[in-house]
PDB file of C-alpha atoms in Angstrom:
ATOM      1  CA  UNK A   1       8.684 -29.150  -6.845  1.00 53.00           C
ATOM      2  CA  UNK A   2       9.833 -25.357  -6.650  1.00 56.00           C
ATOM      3  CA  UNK A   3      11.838 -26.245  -3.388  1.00 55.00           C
ATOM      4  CA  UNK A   4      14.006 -29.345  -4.139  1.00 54.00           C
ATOM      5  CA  UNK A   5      14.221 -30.365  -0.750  1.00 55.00           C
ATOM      6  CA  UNK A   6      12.384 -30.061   2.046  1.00 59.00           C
ATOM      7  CA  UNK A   7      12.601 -27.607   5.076  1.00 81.00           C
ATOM      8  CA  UNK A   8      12.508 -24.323   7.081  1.00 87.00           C
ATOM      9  CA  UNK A   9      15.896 -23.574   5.556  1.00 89.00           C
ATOM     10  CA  UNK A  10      14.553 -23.640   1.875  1.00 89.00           C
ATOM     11  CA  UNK A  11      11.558 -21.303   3.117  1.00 93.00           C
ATOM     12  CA  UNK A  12      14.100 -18.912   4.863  1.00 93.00           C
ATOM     13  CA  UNK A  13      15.867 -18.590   1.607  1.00 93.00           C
ATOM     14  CA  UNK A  14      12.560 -17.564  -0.814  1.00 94.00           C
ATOM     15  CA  UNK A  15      11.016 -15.184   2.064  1.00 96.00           C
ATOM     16  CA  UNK A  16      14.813 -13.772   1.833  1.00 96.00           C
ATOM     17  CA  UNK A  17      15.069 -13.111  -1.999  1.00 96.00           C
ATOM     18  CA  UNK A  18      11.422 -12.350  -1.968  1.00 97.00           C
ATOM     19  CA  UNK A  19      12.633  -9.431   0.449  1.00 97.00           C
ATOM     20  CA  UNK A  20      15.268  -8.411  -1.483  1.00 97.00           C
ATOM     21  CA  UNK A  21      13.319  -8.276  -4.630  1.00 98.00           C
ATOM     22  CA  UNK A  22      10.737  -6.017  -2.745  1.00 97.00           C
ATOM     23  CA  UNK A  23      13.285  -3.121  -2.004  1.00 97.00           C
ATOM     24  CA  UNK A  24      12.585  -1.182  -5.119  1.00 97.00           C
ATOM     25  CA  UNK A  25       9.026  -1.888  -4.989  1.00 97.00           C
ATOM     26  CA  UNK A  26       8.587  -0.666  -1.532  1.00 97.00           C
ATOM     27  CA  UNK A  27      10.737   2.179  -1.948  1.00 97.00           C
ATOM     28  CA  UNK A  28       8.723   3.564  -4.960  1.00 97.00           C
ATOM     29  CA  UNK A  29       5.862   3.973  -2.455  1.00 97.00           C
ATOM     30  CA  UNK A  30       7.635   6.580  -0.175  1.00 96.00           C
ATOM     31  CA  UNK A  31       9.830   8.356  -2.481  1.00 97.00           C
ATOM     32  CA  UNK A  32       7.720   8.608  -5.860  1.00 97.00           C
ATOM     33  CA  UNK A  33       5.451  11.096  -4.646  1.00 97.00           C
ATOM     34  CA  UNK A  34       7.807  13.261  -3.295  1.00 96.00           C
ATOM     35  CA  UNK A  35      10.817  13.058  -5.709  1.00 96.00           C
ATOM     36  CA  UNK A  36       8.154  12.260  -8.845  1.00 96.00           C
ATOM     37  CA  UNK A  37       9.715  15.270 -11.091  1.00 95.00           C
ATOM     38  CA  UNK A  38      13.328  13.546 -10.513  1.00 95.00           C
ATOM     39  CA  UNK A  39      11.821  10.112 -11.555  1.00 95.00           C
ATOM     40  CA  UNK A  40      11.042  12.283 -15.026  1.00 94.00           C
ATOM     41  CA  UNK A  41       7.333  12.805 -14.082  1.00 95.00           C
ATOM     42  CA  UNK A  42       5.525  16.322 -14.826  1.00 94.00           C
ATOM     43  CA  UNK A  43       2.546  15.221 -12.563  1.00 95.00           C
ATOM     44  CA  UNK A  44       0.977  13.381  -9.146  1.00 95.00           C
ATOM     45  CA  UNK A  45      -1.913  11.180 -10.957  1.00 96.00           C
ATOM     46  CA  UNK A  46       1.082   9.549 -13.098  1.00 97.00           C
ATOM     47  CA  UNK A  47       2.540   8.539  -9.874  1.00 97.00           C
ATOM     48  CA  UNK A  48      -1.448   7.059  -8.833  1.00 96.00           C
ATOM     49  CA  UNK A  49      -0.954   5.507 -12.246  1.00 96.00           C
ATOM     50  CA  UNK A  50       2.242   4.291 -12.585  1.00 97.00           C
ATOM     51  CA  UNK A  51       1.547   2.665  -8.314  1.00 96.00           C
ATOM     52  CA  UNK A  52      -1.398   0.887  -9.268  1.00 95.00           C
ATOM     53  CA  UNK A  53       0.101  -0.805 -12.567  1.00 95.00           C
ATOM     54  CA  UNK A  54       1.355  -3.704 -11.000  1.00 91.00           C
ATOM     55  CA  UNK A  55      -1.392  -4.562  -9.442  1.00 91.00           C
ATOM     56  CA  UNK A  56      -3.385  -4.407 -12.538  1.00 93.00           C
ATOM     57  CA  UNK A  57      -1.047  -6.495 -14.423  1.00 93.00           C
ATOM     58  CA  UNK A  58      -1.099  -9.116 -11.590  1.00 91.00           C
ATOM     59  CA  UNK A  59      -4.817  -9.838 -12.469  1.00 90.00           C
ATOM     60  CA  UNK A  60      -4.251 -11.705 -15.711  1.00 93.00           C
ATOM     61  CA  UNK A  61      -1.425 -13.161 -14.507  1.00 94.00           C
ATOM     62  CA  UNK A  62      -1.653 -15.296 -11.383  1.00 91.00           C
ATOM     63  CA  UNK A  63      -3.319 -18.514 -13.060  1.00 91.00           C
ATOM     64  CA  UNK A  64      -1.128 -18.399 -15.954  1.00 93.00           C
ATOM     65  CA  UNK A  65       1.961 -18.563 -13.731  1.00 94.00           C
ATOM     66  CA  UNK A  66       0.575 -20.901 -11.631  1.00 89.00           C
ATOM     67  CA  UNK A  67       0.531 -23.075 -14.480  1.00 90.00           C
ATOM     68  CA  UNK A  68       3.662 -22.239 -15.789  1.00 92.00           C
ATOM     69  CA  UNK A  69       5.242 -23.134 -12.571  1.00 90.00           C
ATOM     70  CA  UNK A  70       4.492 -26.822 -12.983  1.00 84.00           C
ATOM     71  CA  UNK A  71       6.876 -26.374 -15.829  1.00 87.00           C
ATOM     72  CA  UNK A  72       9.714 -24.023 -14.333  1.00 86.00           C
ATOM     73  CA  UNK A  73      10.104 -24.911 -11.496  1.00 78.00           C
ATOM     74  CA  UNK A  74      12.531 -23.061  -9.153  1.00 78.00           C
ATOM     75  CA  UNK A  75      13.418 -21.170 -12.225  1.00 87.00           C
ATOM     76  CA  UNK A  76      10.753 -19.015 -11.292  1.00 92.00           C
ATOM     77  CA  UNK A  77      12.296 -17.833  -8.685  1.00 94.00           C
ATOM     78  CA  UNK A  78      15.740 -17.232 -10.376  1.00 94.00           C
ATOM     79  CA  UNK A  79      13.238 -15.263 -13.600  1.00 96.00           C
ATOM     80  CA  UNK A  80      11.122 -13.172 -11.004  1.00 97.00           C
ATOM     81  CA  UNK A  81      14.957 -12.383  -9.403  1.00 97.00           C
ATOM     82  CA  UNK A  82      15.970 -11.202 -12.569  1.00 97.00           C
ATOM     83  CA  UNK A  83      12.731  -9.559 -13.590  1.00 98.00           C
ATOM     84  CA  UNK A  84      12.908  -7.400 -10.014  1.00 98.00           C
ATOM     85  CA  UNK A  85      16.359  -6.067 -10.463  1.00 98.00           C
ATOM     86  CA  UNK A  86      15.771  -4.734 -14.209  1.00 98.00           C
ATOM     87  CA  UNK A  87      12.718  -3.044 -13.046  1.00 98.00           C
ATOM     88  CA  UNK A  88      14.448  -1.560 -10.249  1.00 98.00           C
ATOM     89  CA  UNK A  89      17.397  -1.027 -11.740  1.00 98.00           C
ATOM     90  CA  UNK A  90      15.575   1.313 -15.169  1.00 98.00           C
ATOM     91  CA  UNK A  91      13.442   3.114 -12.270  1.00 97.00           C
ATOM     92  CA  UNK A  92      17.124   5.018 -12.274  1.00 96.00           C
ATOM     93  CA  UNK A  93      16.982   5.639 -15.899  1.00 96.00           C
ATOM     94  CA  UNK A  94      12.832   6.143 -16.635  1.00 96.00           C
ATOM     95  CA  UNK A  95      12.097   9.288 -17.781  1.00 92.00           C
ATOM     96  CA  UNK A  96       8.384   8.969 -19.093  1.00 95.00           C
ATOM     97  CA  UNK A  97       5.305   7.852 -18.381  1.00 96.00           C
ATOM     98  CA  UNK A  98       5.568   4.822 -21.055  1.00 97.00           C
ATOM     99  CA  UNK A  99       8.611   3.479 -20.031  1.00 97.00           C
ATOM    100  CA  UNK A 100       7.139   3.602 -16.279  1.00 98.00           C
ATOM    101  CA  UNK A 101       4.347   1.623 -16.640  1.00 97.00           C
ATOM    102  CA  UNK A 102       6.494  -0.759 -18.643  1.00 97.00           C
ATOM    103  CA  UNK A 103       8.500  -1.272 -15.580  1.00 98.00           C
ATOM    104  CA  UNK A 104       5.810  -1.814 -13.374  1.00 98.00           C
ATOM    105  CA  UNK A 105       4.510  -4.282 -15.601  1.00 97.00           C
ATOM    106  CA  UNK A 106       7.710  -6.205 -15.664  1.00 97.00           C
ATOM    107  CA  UNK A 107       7.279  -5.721 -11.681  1.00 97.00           C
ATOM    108  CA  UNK A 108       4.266  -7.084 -11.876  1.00 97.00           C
ATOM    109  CA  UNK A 109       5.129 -10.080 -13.604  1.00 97.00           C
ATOM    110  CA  UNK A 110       7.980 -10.286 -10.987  1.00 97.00           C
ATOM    111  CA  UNK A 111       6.088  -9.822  -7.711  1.00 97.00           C
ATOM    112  CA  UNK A 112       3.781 -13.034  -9.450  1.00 96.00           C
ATOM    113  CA  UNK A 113       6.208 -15.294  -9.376  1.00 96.00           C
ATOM    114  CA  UNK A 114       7.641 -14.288  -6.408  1.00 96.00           C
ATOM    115  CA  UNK A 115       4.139 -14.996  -4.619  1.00 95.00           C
ATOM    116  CA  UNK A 116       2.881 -17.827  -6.274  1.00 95.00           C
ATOM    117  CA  UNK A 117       6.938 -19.982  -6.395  1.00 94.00           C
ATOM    118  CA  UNK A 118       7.154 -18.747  -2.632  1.00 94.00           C
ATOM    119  CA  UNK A 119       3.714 -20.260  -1.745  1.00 94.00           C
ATOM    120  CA  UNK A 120       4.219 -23.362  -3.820  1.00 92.00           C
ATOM    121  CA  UNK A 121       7.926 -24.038  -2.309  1.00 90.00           C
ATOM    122  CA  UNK A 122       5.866 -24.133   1.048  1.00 93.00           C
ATOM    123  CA  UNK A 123       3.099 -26.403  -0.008  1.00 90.00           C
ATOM    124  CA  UNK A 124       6.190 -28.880  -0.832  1.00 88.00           C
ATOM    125  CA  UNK A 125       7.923 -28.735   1.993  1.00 90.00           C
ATOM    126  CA  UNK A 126       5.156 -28.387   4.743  1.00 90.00           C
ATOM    127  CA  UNK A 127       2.511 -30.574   5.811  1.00 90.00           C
ATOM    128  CA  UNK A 128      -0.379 -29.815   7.559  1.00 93.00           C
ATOM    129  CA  UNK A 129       0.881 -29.423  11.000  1.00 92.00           C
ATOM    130  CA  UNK A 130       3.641 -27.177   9.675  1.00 92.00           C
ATOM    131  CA  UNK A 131       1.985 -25.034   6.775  1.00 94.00           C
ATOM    132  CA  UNK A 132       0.668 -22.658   8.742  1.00 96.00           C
ATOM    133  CA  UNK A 133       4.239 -22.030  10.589  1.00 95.00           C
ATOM    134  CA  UNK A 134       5.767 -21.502   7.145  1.00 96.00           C
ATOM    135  CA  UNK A 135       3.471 -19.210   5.878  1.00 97.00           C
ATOM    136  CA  UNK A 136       3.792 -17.071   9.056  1.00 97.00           C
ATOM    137  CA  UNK A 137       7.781 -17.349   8.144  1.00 96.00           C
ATOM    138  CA  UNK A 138       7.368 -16.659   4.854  1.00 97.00           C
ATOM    139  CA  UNK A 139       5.188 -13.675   5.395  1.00 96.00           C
ATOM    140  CA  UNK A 140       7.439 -12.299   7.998  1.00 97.00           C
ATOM    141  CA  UNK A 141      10.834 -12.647   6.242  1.00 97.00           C
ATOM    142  CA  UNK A 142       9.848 -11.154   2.962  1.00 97.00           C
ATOM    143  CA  UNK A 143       8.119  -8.313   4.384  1.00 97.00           C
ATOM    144  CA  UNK A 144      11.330  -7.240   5.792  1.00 97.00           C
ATOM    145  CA  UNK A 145      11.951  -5.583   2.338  1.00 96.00           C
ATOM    146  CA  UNK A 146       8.911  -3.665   2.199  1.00 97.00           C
ATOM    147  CA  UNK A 147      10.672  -1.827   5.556  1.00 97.00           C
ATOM    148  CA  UNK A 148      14.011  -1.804   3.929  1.00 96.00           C
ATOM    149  CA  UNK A 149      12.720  -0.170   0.949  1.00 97.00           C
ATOM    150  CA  UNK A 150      10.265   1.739   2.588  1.00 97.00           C
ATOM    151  CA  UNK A 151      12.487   3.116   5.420  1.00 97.00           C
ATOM    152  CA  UNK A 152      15.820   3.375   3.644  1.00 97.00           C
ATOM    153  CA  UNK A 153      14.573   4.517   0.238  1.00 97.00           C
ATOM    154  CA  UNK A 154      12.987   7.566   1.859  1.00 96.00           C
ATOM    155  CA  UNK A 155      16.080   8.631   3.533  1.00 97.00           C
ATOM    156  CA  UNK A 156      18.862   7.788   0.668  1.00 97.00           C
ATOM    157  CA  UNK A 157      16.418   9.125  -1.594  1.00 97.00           C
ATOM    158  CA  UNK A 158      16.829  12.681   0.325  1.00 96.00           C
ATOM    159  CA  UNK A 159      20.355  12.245   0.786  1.00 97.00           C
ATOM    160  CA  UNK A 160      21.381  10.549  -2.608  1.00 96.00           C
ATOM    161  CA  UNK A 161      18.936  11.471  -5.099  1.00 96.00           C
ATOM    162  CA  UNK A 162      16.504   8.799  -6.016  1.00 97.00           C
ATOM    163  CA  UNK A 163      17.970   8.019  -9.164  1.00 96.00           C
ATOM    164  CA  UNK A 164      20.946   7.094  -7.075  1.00 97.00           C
ATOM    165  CA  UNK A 165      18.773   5.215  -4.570  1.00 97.00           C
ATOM    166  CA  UNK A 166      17.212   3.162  -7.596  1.00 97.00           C
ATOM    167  CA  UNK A 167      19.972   1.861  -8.459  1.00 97.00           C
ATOM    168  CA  UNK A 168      21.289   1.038  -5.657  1.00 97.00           C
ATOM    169  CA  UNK A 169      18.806  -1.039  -4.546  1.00 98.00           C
ATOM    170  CA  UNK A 170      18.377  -2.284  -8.249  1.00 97.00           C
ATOM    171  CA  UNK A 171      21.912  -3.814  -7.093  1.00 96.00           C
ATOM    172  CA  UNK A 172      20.993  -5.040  -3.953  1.00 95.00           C
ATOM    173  CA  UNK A 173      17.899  -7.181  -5.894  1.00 96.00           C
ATOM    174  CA  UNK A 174      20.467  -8.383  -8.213  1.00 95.00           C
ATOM    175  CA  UNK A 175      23.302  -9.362  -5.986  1.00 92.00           C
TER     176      UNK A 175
END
């Protein structure tokens, strides 16, 4: 099981890590087209580019990790962790379009196992009267990083540069 024991608490704890794994995402969103010459960008349709790679990666990926997962475990978790606070963390240092869209794969590859190990720690501890409860929780918690990141990357990244703001939310994932 990717939760090893059941309960709300273990739920509370993924939707949580999800979030914090989702500041750098989110903040890319707000602050990329506006400070995309700082990121080391000469142009707006890298930005369009370098936005949509994660999703593109995700494609390919979500029934291999699915699989995978029957292997991992909760590891996948503790990877996709990992995985979130590189990327966010080299969005300080990127300087080309290349290195970019390698980061946004490794994103991608991130925000997969965050899904999938979040929805497979509540299949194990829910059942069907509480599933839909969970999910709701899930949802709700983790999304509270796309705000963070949204919200606060916007304004640090006008105050603090966004290389700055990169990082520190690249240390926020990590921690």
């Amino acid at each position: 099981p990717i939760c090893p024991a059941s309960g709300k608490a273990y739920v509370i704890v993924v939707s949580l890590i999800t979030a914090a794994c989702l500041f750098g995402d989110s903040m890319l969103y707000i602050v990329l087209p506006v400070h995309y010459q700082d990121a080391g960008l000469s142009s707006l349709w890298e930005v369009g580019i370098i936005l949509s790679m994660n999703r593109l990666i995700r494609l390919p990926l979500n029934p291999l990790v699915g699989r995978l997962y029957r292997v991992i475990s909760i590891g996948g978790i503790l990877l996709a962790t990992l995985l979130a606070a590189v990327s966010t963390l080299g969005y300080a240092l990127a300087e080309s379009l290349a290195v970019w869209l390698l980061l946004r794969a490794v994103w991608g590859l991130s925000w997969t196992l965050l899904r999938i190990g979040g929805f497979f720690c509540i299949l194990d501890v829910s059942d069907n009267s509480t599933r839909g409860y969970y999910m709701g929780l899930y949802n709700g918690l983790y999304r509270i990083g796309s705000l963070v990141g949204m919200l606060l990357g916007g304004i640090l990244a006008d105050f603090m540069g966004f290389s700055a703001t990169a990082a520190l939310f690249g240390s926020g994932t990590a921690l």
